[in-house]
Short mmCIF file of C-alpha atoms and ligand atoms in Angstrom, two decimals:
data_model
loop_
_atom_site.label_atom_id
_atom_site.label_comp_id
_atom_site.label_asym_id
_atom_site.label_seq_id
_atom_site.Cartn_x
_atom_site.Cartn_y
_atom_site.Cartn_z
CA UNK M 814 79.12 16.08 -27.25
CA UNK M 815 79.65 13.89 -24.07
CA UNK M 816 78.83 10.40 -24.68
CA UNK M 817 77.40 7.98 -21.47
CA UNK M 818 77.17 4.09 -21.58
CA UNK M 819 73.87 2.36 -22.75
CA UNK M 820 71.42 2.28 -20.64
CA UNK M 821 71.99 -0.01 -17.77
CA UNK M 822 75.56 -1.25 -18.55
CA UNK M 823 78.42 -0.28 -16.21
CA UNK M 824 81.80 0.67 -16.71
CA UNK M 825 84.04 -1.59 -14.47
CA UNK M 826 87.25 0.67 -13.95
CA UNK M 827 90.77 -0.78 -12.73
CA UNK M 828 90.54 -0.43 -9.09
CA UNK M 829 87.06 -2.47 -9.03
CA UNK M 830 87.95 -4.99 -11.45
CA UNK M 831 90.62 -6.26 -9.14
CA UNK M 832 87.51 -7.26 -6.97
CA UNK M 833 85.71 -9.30 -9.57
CA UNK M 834 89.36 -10.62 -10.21
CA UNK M 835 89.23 -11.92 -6.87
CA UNK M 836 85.66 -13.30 -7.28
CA UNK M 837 86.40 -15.39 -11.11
CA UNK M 838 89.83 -16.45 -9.63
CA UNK M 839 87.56 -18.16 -6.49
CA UNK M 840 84.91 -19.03 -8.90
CA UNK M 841 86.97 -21.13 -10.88
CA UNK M 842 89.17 -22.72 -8.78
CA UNK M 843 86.13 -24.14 -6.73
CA UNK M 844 84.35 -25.15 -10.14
CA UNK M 845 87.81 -26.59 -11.11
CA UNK M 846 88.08 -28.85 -7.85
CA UNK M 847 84.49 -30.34 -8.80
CA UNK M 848 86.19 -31.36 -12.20
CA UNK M 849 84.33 -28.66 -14.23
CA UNK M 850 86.18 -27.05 -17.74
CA UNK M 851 85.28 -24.03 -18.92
CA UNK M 852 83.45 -23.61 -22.43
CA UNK M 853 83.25 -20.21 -23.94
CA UNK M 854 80.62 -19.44 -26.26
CA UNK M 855 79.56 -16.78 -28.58
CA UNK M 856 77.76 -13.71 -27.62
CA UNK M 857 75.33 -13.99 -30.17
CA UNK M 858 72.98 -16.64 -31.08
CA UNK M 859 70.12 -17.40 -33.56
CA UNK M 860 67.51 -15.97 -31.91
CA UNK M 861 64.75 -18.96 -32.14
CA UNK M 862 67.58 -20.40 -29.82
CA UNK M 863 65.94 -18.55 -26.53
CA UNK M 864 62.73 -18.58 -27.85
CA UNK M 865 62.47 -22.55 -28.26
CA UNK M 866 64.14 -22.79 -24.72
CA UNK M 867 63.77 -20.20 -22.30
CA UNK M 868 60.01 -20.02 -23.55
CA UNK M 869 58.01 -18.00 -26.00
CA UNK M 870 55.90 -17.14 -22.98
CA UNK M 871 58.67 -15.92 -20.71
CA UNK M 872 59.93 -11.83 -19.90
CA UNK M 873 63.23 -12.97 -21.33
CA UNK M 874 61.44 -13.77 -24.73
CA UNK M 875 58.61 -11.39 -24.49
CA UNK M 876 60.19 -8.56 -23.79
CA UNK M 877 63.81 -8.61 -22.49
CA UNK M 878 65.68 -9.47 -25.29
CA UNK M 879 68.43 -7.34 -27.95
CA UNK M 880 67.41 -8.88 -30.94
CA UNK M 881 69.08 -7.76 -34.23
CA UNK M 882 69.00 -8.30 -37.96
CA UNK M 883 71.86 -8.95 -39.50
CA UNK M 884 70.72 -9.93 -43.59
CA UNK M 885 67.74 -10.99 -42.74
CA UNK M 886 69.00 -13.43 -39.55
CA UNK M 887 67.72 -12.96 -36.31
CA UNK M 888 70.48 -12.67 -33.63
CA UNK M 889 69.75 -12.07 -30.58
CA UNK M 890 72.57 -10.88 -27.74
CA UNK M 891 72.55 -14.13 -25.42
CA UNK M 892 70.47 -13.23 -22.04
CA UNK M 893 72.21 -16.41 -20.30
CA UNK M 894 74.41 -19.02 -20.53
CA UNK M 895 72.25 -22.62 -20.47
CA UNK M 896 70.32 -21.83 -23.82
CA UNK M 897 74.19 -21.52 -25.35
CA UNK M 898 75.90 -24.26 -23.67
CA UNK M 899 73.02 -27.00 -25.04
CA UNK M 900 73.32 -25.83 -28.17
CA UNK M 901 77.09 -26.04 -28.14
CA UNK M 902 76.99 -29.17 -26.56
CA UNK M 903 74.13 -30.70 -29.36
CA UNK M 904 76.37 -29.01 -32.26
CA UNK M 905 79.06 -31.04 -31.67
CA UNK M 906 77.62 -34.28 -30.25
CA UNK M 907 79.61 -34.31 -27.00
CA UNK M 908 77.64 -37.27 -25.87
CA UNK M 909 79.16 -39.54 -28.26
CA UNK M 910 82.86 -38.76 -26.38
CA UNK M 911 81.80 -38.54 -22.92
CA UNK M 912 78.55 -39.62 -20.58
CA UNK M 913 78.95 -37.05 -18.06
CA UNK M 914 80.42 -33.58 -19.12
CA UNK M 915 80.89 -30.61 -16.85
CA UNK M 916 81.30 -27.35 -17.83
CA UNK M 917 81.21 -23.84 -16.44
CA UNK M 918 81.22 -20.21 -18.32
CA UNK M 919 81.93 -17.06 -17.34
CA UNK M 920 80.64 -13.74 -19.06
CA UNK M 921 78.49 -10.83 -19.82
CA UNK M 922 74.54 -11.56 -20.79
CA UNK M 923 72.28 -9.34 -22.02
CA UNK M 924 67.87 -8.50 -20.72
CA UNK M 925 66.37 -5.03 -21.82
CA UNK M 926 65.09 -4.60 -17.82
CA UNK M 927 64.05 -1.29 -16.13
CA UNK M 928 67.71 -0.84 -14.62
CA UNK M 929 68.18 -0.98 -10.56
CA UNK M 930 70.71 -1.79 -7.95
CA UNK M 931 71.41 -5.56 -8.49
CA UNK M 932 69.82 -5.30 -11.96
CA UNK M 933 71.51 -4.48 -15.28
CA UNK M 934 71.11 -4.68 -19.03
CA UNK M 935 74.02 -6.36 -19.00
CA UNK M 936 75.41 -7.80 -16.42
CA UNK M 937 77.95 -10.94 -15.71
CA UNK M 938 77.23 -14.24 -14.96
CA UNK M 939 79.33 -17.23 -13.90
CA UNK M 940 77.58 -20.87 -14.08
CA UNK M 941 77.90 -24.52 -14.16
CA UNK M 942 76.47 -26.81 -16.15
CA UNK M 943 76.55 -30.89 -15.77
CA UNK M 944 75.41 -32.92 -18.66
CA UNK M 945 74.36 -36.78 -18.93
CA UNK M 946 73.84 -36.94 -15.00
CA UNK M 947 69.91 -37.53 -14.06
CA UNK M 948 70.90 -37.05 -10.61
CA UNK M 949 69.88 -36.41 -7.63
CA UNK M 950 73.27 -37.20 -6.08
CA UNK M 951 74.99 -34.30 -8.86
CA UNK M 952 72.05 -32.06 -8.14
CA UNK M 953 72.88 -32.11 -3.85
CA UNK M 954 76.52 -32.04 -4.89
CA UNK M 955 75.89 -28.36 -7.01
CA UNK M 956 73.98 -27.15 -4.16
CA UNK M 957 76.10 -27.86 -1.65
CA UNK M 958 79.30 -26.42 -3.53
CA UNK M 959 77.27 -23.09 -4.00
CA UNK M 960 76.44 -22.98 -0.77
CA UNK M 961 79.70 -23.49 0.50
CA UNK M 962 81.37 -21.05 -2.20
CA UNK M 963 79.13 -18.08 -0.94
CA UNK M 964 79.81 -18.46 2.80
CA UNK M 965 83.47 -19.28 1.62
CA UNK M 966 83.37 -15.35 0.25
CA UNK M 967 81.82 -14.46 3.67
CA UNK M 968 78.42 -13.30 2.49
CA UNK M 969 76.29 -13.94 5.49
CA UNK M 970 72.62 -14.31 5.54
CA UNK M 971 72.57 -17.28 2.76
CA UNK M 972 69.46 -18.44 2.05
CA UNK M 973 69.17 -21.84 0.10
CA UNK M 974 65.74 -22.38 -1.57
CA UNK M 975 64.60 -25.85 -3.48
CA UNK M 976 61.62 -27.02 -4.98
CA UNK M 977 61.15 -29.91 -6.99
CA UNK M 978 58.98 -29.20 -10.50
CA UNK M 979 58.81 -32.92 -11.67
CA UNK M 980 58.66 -34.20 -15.52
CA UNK M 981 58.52 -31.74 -18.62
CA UNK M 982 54.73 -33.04 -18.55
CA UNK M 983 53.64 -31.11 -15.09
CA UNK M 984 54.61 -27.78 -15.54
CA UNK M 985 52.28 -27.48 -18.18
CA UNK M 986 49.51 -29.44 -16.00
CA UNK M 987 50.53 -27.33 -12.80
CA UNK M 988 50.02 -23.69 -15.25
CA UNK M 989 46.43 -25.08 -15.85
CA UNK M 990 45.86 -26.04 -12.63
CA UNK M 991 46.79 -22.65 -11.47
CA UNK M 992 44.82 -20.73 -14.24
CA UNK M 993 42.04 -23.10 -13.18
CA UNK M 994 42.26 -21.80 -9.75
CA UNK M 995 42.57 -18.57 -9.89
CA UNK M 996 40.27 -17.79 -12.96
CA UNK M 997 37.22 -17.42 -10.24
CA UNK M 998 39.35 -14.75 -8.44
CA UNK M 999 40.95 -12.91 -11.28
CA UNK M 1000 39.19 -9.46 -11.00
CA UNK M 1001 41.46 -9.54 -7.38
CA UNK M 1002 44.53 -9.85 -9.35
CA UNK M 1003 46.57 -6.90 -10.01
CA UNK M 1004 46.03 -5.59 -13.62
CA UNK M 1005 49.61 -7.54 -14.65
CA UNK M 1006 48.98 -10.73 -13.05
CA UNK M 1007 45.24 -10.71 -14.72
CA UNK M 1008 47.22 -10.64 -18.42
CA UNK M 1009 49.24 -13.33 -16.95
CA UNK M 1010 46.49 -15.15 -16.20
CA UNK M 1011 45.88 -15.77 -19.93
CA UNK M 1012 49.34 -16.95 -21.11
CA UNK M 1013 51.40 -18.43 -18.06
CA UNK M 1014 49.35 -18.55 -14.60
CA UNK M 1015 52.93 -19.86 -13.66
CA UNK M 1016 54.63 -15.98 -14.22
CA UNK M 1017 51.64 -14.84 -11.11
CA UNK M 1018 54.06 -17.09 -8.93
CA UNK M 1019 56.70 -14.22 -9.00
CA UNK M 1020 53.98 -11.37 -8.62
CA UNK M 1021 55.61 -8.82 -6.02
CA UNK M 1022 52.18 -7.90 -5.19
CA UNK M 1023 51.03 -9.14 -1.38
CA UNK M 1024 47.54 -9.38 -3.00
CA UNK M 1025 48.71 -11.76 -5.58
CA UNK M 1026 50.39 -13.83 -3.52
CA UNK M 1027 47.67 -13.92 -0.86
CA UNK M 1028 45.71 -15.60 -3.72
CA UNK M 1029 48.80 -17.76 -4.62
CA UNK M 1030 48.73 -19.31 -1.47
CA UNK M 1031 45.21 -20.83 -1.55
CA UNK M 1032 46.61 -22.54 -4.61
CA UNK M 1033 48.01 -26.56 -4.14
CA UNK M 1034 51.52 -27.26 -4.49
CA UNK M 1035 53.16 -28.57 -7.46
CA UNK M 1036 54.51 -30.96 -5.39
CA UNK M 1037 51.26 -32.39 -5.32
CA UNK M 1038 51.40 -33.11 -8.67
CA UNK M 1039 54.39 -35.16 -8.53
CA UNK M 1040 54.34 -38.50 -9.98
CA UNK M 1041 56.22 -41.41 -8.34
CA UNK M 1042 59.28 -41.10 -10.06
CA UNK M 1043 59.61 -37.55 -9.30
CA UNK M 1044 58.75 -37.75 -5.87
CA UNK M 1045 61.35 -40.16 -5.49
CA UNK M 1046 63.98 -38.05 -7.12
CA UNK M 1047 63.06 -35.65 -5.06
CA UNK M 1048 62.75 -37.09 -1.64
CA UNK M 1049 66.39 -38.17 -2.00
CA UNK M 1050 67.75 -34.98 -3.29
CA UNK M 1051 66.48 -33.91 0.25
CA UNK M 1052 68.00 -36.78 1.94
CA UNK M 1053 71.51 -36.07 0.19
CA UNK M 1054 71.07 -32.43 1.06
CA UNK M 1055 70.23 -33.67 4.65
CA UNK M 1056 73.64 -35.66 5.01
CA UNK M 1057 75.93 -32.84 3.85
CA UNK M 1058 74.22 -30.28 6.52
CA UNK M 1059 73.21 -27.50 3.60
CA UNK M 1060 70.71 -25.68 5.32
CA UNK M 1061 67.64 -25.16 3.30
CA UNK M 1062 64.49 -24.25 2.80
CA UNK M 1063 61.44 -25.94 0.90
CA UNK M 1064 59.90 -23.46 -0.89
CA UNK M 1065 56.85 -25.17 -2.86
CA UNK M 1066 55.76 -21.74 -4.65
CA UNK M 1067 59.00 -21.38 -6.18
CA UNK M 1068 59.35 -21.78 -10.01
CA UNK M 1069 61.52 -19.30 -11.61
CA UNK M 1070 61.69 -17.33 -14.60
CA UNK M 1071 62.95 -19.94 -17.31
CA UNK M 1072 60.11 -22.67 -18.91
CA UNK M 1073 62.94 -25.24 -19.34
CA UNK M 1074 62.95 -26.27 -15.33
CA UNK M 1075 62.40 -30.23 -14.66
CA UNK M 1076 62.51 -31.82 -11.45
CA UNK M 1077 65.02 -30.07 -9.08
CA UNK M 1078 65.12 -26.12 -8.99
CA UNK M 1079 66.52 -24.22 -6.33
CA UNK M 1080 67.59 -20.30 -5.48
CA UNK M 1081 70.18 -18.88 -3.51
CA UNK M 1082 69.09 -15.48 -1.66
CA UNK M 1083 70.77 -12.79 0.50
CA UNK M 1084 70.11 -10.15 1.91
CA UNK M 1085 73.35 -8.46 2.72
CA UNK M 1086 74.23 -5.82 0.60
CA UNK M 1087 70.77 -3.94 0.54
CA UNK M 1088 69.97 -5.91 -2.83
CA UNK M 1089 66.28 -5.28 -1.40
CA UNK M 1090 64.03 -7.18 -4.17
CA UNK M 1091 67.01 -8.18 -6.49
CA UNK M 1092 68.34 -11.05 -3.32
CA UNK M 1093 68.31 -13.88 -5.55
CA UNK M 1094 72.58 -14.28 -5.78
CA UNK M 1095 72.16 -17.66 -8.19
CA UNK M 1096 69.83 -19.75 -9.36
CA UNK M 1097 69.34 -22.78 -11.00
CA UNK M 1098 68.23 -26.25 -11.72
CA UNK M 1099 67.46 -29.37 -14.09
CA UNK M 1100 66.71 -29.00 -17.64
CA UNK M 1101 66.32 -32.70 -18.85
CA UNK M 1102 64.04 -32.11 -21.86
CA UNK M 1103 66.44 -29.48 -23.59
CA UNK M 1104 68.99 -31.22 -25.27
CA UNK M 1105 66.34 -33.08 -26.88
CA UNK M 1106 64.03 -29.84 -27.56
CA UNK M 1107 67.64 -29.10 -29.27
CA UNK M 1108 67.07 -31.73 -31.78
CA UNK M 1109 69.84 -33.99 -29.44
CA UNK M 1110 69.81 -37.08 -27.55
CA UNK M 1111 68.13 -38.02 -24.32
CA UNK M 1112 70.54 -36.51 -22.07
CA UNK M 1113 69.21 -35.33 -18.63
CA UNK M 1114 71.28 -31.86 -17.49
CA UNK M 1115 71.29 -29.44 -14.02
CA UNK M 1116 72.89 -26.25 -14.09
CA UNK M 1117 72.92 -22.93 -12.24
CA UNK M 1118 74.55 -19.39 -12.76
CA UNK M 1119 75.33 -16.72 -9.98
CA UNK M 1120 75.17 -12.87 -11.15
CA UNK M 1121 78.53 -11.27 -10.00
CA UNK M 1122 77.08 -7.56 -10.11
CA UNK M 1123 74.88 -8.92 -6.96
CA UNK M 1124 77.31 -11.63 -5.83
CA UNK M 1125 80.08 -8.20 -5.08
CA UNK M 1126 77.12 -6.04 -3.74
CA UNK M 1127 76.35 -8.72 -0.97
CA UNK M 1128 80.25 -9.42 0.16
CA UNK M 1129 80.27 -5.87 0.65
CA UNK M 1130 83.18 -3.45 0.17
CA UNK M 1131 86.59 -5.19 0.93
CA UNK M 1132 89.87 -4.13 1.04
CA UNK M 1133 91.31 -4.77 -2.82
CA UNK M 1134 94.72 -6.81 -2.74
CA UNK M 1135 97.57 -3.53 -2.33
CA UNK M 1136 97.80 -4.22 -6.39
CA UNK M 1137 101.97 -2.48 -6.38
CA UNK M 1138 104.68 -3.77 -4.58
CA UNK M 1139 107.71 -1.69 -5.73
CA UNK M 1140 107.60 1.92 -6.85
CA UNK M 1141 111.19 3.05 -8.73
CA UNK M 1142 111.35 6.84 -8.63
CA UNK M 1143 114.52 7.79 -10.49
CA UNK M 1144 116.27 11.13 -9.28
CA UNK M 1145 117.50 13.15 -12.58
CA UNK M 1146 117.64 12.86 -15.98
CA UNK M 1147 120.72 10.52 -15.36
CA UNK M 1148 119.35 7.96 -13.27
CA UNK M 1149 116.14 7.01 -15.47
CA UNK M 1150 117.94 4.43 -18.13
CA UNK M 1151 119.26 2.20 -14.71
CA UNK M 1152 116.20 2.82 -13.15
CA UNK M 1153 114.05 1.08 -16.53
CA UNK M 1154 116.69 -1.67 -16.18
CA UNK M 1155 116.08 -1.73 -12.54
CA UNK M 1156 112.04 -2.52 -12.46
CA UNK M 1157 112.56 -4.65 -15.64
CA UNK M 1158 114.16 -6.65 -13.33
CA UNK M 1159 112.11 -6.79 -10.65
CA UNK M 1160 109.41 -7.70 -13.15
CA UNK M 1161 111.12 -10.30 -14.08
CA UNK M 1162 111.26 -11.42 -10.37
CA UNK M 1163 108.00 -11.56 -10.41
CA UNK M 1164 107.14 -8.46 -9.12
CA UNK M 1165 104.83 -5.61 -9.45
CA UNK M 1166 106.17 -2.54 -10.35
CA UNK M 1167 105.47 1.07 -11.34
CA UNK M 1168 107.83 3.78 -12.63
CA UNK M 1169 107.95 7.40 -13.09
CA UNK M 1170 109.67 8.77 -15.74
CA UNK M 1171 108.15 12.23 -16.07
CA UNK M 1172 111.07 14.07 -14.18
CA UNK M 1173 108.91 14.29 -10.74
CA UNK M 1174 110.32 15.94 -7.53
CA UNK M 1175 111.52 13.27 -4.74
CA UNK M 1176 108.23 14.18 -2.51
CA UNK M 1177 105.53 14.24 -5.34
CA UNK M 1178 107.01 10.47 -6.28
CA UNK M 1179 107.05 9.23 -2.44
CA UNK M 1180 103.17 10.33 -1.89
CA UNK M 1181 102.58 8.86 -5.38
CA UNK M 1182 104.48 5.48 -4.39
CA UNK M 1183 102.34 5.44 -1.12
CA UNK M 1184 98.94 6.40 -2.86
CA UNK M 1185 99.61 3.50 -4.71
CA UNK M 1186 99.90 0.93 -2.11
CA UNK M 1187 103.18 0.18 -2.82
CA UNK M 1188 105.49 -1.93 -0.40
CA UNK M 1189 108.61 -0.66 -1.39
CA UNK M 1190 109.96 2.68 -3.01
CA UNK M 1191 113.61 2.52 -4.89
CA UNK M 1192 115.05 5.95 -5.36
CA UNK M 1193 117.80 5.92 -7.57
CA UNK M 1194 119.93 9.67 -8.30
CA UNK M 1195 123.53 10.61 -9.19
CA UNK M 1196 124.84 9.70 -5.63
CA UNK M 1197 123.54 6.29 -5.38
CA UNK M 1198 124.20 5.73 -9.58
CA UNK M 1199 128.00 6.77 -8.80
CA UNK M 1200 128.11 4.45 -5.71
CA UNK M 1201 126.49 1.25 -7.46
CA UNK M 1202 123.60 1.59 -4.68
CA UNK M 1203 119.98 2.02 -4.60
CA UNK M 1204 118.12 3.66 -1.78
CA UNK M 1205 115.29 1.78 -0.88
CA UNK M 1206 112.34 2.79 1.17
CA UNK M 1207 109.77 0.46 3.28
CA UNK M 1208 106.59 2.36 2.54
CA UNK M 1209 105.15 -0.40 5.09
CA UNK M 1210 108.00 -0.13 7.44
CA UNK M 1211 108.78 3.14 7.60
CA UNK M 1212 112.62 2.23 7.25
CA UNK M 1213 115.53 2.93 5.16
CA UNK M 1214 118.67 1.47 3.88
CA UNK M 1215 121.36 1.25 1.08
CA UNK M 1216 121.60 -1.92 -1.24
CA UNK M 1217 124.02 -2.88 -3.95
CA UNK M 1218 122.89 -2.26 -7.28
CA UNK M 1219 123.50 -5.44 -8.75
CA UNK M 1220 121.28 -7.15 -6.55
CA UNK M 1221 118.59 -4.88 -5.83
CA UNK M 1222 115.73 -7.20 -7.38
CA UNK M 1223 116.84 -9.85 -5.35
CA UNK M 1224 116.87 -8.25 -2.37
CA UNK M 1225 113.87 -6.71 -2.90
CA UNK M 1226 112.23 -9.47 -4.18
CA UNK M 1227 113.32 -11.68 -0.99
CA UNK M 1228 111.99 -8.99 1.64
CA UNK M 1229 108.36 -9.14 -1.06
CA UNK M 1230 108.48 -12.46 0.01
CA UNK M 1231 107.77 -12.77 -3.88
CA UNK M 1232 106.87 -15.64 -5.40
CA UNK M 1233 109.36 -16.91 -8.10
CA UNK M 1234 107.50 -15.81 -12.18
CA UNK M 1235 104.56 -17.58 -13.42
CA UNK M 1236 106.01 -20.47 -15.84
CA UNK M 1237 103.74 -22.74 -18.36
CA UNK M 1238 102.70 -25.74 -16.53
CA UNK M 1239 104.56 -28.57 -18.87
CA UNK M 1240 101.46 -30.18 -20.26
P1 LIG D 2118 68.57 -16.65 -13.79
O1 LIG D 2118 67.90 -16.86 -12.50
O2 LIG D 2118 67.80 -15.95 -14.84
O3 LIG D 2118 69.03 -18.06 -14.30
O4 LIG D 2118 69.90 -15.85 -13.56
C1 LIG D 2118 70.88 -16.32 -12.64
C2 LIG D 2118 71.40 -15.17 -11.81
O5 LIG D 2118 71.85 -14.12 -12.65
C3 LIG D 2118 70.34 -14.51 -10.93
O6 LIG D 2118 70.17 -15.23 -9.73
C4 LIG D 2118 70.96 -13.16 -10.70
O7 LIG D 2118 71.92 -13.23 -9.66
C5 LIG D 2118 71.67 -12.87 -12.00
N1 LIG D 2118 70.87 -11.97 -12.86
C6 LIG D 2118 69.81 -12.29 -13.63
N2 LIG D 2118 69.34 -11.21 -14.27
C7 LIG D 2118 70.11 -10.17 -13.89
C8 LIG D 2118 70.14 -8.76 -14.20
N3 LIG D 2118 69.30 -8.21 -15.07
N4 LIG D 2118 71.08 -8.00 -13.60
C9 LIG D 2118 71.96 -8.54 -12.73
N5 LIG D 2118 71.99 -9.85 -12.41
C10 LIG D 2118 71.08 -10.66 -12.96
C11 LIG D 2118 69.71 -18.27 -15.45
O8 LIG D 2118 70.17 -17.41 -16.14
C12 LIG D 2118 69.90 -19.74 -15.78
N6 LIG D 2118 70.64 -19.83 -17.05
C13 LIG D 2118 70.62 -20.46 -14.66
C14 LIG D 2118 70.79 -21.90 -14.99
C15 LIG D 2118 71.90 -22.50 -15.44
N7 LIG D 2118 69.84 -22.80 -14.94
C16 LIG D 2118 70.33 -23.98 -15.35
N8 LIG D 2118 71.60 -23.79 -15.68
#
């Protein structure tokens, strides 16, 4: 009996992990700069959780979720990060320590969808989350910073949507509007956006279907149905937006999957990558009815997450870092205990190293040292051991030469260039 991973969840093996490495390591240190900490919470949470905040009416809640009973408590496997953070951040009354918090998360989340390329069961996610800020200045700052992290990784063709949903009131009036309007015209709908008709004329906004949206568009903006205090809030998230030259786009028919949206809501799409229908890279916006929904304060909060499966797919395939710098292929039974001494000192330089210590032939250890990607190759045998030298070889190079034994990590690790080890940072 073979067995295969779920259903839509990946296997991430060595060589490609170093590339979502690469992506978390730039993640965070541009979340970092904007003074965000990371918060890690669980994996599971009480279901009722997603259904009081994402929305009893959503796909997430209706159908996407892995619920399970543990005793007679529902858990449910989190399918994003927001629902989480809130609660964390209710639990233990982080208002009452700070005004403003900012926090990011990395990890995997979890939505029963019909698997495709960009879409997963589970799948990773890294987001941001600000709360006690009502904005807009916060809300142009997160834009711009995830606009300028995805050109920063060289994805081209980035595509910054916004759309303002005002108060927690007119989502609600904006669904009725909708179902209002497009109850004369429902027998047009597609068979799916006709059940959606019934319990969220807002879900017909992400209908695929060119016939839906045909109808959509007769439709008035929600922007229309902005009261003063949200137009205002709005009109100057644009103006901030303006001044830091993001490039965007007003897209009035966008809403998004999630009923916890307020005010501000944007997308970020691409379409590098041939992510095709799954182009939305990140998404986000302001959620400032939640904590309370929570049974919190009145604290207003923005947030957004980016989905690394489609964030890798759209940078395309680079070159991963050459992950070995020295290979040490001892000659002989002899030579192996000075060649274990030998990389544990270049280790301790700082350095990467691999070793073979099955008894391998000279050639079979150079191609393995150069399938590698390794910079350097030390061979070490009974001439060099009885000599006090090492031989080493510039993979890179294509040169040769004789070094003392005694300082072979040094001198290798001075060609590497090498950094000196990773200490603690004193606190
Ligand atoms: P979301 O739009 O549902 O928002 O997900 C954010 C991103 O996660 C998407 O833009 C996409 O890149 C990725 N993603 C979503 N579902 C999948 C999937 N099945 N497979 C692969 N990638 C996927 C949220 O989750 C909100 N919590 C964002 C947020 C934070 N809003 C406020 N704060």
């Amino acid at each position: 009996m073979q067995y295969r991973a779920a259903k839509g969840m990946n296997d991430i093996l060595p060589d490609e992990v170093r590339r979502w490495q690469a992506l978390e390591t730039a993640f965070r240190s541009t979340v970092e700069r904007y003074g965000y900490g990371e918060v890690r919470t669980p994996l599971l949470e009480p279901t009722e959780l997603f259904v009081r905040s994402v929305g009893e009416t959503t796909d997430i809640v209706q159908k996407e979720m892995f619920t399970l009973d543990h005793h007679g408590d529902s858990l449910t496997l989190r399918p994003e990060g927001t629902a989480s953070a809130a609660r964390a951040y209710v639990e233990h009354a982080v208002q009452s320590r700070e005004p403003v918090s900012r926090w990011y998360y990395l990890g995997p989340m979890f939505r029963a969808e019909r698997p495709q390329r960009g879409r997963y069961r589970q799948f990773f996610q890294a987001g941001c989350e600000i709360f006690g800020d009502p904005g807009p200045v916060c809300d142009a700052e997160m834009i711009d910073m995830l606009y300028r992290f995805f050109r920063g990784l060289g994805i081209e063709d980035v595509q910054v949507l916004v759309n303002s949903l005002g108060g927690p009131g007119t989502r609600g009036r904006y669904r009725d509007l909708l179902r209002d309007h497009l109850t004369p015209h429902a027998a047009e709908l597609t068979e799916n956006s006709q059940r959606r008709l019934k319990d969220n004329a807002l879900r017909i906004l992400d209908s695929k279907s060119e016939r839906d949206q045909e109808l959509v568009r007769g439709a008035p903006p929600i922007l229309d149905l902005l009261d003063e205090a949200d137009r205002a809030h709005w009109d100057a998230l644009r103006g901030h937006l303006d001044a830091l030259g993001v490039p965007y786009r007003t897209e009035p028919r966008l809403v998004r999957g999630l009923d916890y949206y307020t005010r501000t809501l944007f997308e970020i799409q691409s379409s590098s990558g041939g992510l095709g229908a799954q182009n939305a890279i990140g998404g986000g916006g302001r959620y400032d009815a939640m904590i309370q929904d929570l049974g919190g304060p009145a604290v207003p909060a923005i947030g957004f997450a980016i989905g690394l499966e489609r964030v890798l797919l759209a940078m395309g395939e680079r070159e991963a870092p050459r992950p070995l710098s020295c290979f040490v292929a001892p000659i002989g039974e002899r030579a192996v205990g000075e060649a274990l001494k030998l990389a544990r000192e270049l280790r301790d330089q700082g350095i990467r190293v691999d070793l073979d210590g099955r008894g391998s032939s000279v050639k079979s250890m150079l191609r393995r040292a150069n399938g590698l990607g390794a910079r350097f190759c030390v061979l070490l045998g009974d001439s060099e051991l009885d000599r006090g030298v090492i031989k080493l070889k510039d993979l890179a190079g294509h040169s040769e030469s004789e070094e003392p034994r005694a300082t072979a990590a040094s001198i290798i690790a001075a060609k590497l260039g090498s950094p000196p080890p990773e200490r603690e940072e004193p606190r």
